[in-house]
Short mmCIF file of C-alpha atoms in Angstrom, two decimals:
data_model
loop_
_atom_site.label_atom_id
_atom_site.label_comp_id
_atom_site.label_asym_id
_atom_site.label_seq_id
_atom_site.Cartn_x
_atom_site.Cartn_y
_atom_site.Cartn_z
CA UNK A 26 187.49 182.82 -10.84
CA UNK A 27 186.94 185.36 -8.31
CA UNK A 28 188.58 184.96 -4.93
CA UNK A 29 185.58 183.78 -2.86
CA UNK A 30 183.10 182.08 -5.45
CA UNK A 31 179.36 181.68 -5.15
CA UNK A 32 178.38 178.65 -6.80
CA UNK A 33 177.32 180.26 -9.66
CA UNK A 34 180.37 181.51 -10.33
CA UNK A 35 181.98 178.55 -9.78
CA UNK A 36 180.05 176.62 -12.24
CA UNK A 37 180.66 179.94 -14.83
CA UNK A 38 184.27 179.40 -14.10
CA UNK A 39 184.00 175.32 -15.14
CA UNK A 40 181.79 175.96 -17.83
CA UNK A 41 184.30 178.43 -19.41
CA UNK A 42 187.19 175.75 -19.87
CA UNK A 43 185.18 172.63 -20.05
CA UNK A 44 181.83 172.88 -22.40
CA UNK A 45 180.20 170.85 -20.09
CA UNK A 46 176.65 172.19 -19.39
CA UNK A 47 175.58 171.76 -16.06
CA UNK A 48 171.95 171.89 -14.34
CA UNK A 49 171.02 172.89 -10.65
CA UNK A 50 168.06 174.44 -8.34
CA UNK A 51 168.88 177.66 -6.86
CA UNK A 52 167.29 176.50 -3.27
CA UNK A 53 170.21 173.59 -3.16
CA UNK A 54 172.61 175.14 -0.40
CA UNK A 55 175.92 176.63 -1.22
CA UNK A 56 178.60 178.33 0.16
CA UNK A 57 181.45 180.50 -0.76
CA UNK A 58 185.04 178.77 -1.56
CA UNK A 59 188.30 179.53 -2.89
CA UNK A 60 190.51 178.08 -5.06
CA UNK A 61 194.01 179.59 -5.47
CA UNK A 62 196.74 178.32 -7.51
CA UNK A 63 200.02 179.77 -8.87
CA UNK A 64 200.38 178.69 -11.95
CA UNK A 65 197.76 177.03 -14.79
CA UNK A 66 196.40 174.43 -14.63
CA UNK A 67 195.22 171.06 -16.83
CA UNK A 68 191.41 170.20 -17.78
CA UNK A 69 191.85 167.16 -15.24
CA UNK A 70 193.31 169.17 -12.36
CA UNK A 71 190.22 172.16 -13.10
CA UNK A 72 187.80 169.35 -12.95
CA UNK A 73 189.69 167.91 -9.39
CA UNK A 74 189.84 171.56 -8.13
CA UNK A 75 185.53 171.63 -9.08
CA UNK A 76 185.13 168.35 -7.51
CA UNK A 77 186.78 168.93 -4.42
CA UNK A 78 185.17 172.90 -3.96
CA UNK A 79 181.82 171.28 -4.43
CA UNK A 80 182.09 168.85 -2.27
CA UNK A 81 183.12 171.28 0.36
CA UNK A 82 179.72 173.10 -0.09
CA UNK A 83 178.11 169.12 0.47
CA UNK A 84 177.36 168.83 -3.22
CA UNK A 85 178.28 166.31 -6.21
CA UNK A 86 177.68 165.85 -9.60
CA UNK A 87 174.94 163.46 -11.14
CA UNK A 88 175.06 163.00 -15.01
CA UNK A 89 171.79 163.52 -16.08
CA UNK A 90 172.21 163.32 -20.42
CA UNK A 91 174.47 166.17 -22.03
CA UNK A 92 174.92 168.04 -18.26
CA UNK A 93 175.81 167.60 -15.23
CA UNK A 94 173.24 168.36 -12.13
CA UNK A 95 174.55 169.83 -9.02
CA UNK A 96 172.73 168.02 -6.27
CA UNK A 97 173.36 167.56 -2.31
CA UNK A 98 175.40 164.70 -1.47
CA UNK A 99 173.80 163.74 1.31
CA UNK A 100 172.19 160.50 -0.09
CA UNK A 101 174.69 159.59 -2.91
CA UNK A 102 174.04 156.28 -2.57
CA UNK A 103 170.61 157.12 -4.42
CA UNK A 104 171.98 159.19 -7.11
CA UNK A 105 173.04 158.28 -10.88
CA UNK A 106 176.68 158.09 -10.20
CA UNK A 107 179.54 156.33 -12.66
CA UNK A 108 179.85 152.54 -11.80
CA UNK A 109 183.41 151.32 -11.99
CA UNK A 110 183.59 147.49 -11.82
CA UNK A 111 185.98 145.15 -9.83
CA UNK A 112 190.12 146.00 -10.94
CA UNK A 113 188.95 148.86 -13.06
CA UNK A 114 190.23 151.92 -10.29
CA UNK A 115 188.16 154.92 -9.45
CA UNK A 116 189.53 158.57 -10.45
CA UNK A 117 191.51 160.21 -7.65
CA UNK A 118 189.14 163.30 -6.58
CA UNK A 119 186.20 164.20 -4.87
CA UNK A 120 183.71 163.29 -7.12
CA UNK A 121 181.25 160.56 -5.94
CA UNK A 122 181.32 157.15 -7.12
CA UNK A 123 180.32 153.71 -6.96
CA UNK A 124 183.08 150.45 -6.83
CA UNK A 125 182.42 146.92 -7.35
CA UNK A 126 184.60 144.86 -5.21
CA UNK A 127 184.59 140.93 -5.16
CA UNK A 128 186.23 139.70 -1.79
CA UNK A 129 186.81 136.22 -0.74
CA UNK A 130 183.89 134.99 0.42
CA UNK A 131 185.40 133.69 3.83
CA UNK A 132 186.56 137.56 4.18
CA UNK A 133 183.65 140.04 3.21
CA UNK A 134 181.74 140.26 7.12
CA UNK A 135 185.41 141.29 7.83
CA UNK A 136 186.14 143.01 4.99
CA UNK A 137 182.31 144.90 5.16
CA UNK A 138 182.87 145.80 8.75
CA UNK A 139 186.22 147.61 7.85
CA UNK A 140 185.21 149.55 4.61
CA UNK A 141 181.93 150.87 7.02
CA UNK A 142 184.75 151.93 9.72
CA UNK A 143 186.80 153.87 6.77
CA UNK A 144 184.45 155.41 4.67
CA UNK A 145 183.33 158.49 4.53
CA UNK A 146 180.66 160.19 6.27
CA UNK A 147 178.37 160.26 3.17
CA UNK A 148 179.87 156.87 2.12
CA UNK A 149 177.93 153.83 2.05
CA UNK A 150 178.54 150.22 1.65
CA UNK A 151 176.25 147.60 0.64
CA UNK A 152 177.25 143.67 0.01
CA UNK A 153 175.83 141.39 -2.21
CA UNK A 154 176.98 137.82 -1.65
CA UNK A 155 180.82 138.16 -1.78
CA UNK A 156 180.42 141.78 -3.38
CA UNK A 157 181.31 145.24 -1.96
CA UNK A 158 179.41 147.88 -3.27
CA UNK A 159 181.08 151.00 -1.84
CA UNK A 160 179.56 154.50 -2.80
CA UNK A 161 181.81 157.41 -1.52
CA UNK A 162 184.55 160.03 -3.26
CA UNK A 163 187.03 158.75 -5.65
CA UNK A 164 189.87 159.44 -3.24
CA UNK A 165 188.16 157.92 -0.55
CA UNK A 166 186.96 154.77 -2.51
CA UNK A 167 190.59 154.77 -3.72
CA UNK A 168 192.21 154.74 -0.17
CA UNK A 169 189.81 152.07 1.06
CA UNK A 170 190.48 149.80 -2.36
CA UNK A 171 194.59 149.45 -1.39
CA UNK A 172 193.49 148.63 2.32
CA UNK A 173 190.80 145.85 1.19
CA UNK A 174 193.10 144.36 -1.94
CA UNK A 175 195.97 144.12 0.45
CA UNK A 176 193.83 142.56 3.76
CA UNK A 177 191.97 140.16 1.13
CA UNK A 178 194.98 138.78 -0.84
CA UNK A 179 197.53 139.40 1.94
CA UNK A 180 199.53 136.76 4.46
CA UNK A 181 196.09 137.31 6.15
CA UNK A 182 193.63 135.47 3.48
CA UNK A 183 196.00 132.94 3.01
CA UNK A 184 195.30 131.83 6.38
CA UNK A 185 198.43 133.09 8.19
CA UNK A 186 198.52 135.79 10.72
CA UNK A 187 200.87 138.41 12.37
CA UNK A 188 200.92 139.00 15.74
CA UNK A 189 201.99 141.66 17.45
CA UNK A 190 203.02 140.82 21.44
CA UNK A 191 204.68 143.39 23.37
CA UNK A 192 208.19 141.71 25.46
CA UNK A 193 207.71 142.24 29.18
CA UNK A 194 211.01 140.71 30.76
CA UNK A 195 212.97 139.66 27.57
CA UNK A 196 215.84 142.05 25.45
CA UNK A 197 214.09 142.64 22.08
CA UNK A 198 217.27 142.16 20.70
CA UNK A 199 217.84 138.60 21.57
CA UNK A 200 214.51 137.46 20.97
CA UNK A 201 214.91 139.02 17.77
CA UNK A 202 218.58 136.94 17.37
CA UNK A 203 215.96 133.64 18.06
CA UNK A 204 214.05 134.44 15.54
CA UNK A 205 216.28 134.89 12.88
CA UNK A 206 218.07 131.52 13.72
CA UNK A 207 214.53 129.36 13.75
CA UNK A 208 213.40 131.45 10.32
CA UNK A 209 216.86 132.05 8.74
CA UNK A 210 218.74 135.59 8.18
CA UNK A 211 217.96 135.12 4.51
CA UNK A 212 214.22 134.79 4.99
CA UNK A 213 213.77 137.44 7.34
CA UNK A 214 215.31 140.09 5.31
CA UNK A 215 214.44 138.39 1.97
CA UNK A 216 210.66 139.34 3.41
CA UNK A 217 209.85 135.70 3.18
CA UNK A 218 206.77 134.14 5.28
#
């Protein structure tokens, strides 16, 4: 691959190791990129290295058949993308996708709020009773998947909290002693409750 590829060359460049055929309109907008790397590398890590030069140029893939088509990401929401259901993870690259997440019901304004906050700025998210839809790259989708598993099943959805309160006039370290006595040393450090 040359040192700063067109698109075209870019695609050349995947088609060459891949066999995947791919489909796009010349007036979509592009960009030059580079991708450097010392040594070779895997079918997966080509396909991460595609995914992630694309996307730098605003564009994703959309199966359409036998090919892929190149199109702007700018609605991806609205495009044909791979559907991964709740517990089965996206793929960790820059490729758009779309993830099913079931949240407890008492949790998904929360939980909705929060992914909207996180994800990216082509990202959406859509709910559907206690359903996350989240649309967004794979890495982001991943990122925002650990944060919403461990908010939904955490300390917090079983109806316990942690608060943080900032000592004004008392030694952290004997408040901390007070603690430990009311909760027990083994607790504390067994990362009980």
């Amino acid at each position: 691959i040359p040192r700063e590829a067109e698109l075209e060359q870019l695609v050349q460049w995947m088609m060459t190791i891949s066999c995947q055929k791919f489909i796009w309109n010349s007036k979509i907008r592009s960009g030059k990129v580079t991708i450097l790397s010392p040594e070779k590398v895997s079918l997966s890590e080509a396909y991460a290295a595609f995914y992630a030069a694309i996307e730098s140029m605003g564009l994703t893939v959309e199966p359409a058949g036998d090919y892929f088509k190149i199109v702007e990401s700018t609605d991806a929401k609205s495009l044909n993308l791979p559907v991964y259901e709740d517990g089965k993870p996206v793929p960790n690259n820059d490729r758009f996708v779309t993830q099913l997440v079931r949240v407890k019901p008492e949790n998904t304004k929360d939980l909705t709020d929060l992914a909207n906050k996180l994800k990216g700025k082509q990202g959406s998210v859509d709910v559907v009773g206690n359903m996350l839809i989240i649309t967004d790259r794979g890495s982001v989708v991943r990122r925002l998947l650990k944060i919403i598993q461990e908010v939904d099943t955490g300390a917090a959805g079983e109806g316990e909290k942690i608060f943080f309160y900032q000592l004004q006039y008392a030694d952290a370290e004997e408040v901390a002693q007070i603690i430990r006595d009311v909760f027990g040393e083994g607790q504390a450090s067994g990362g009980a409750k």
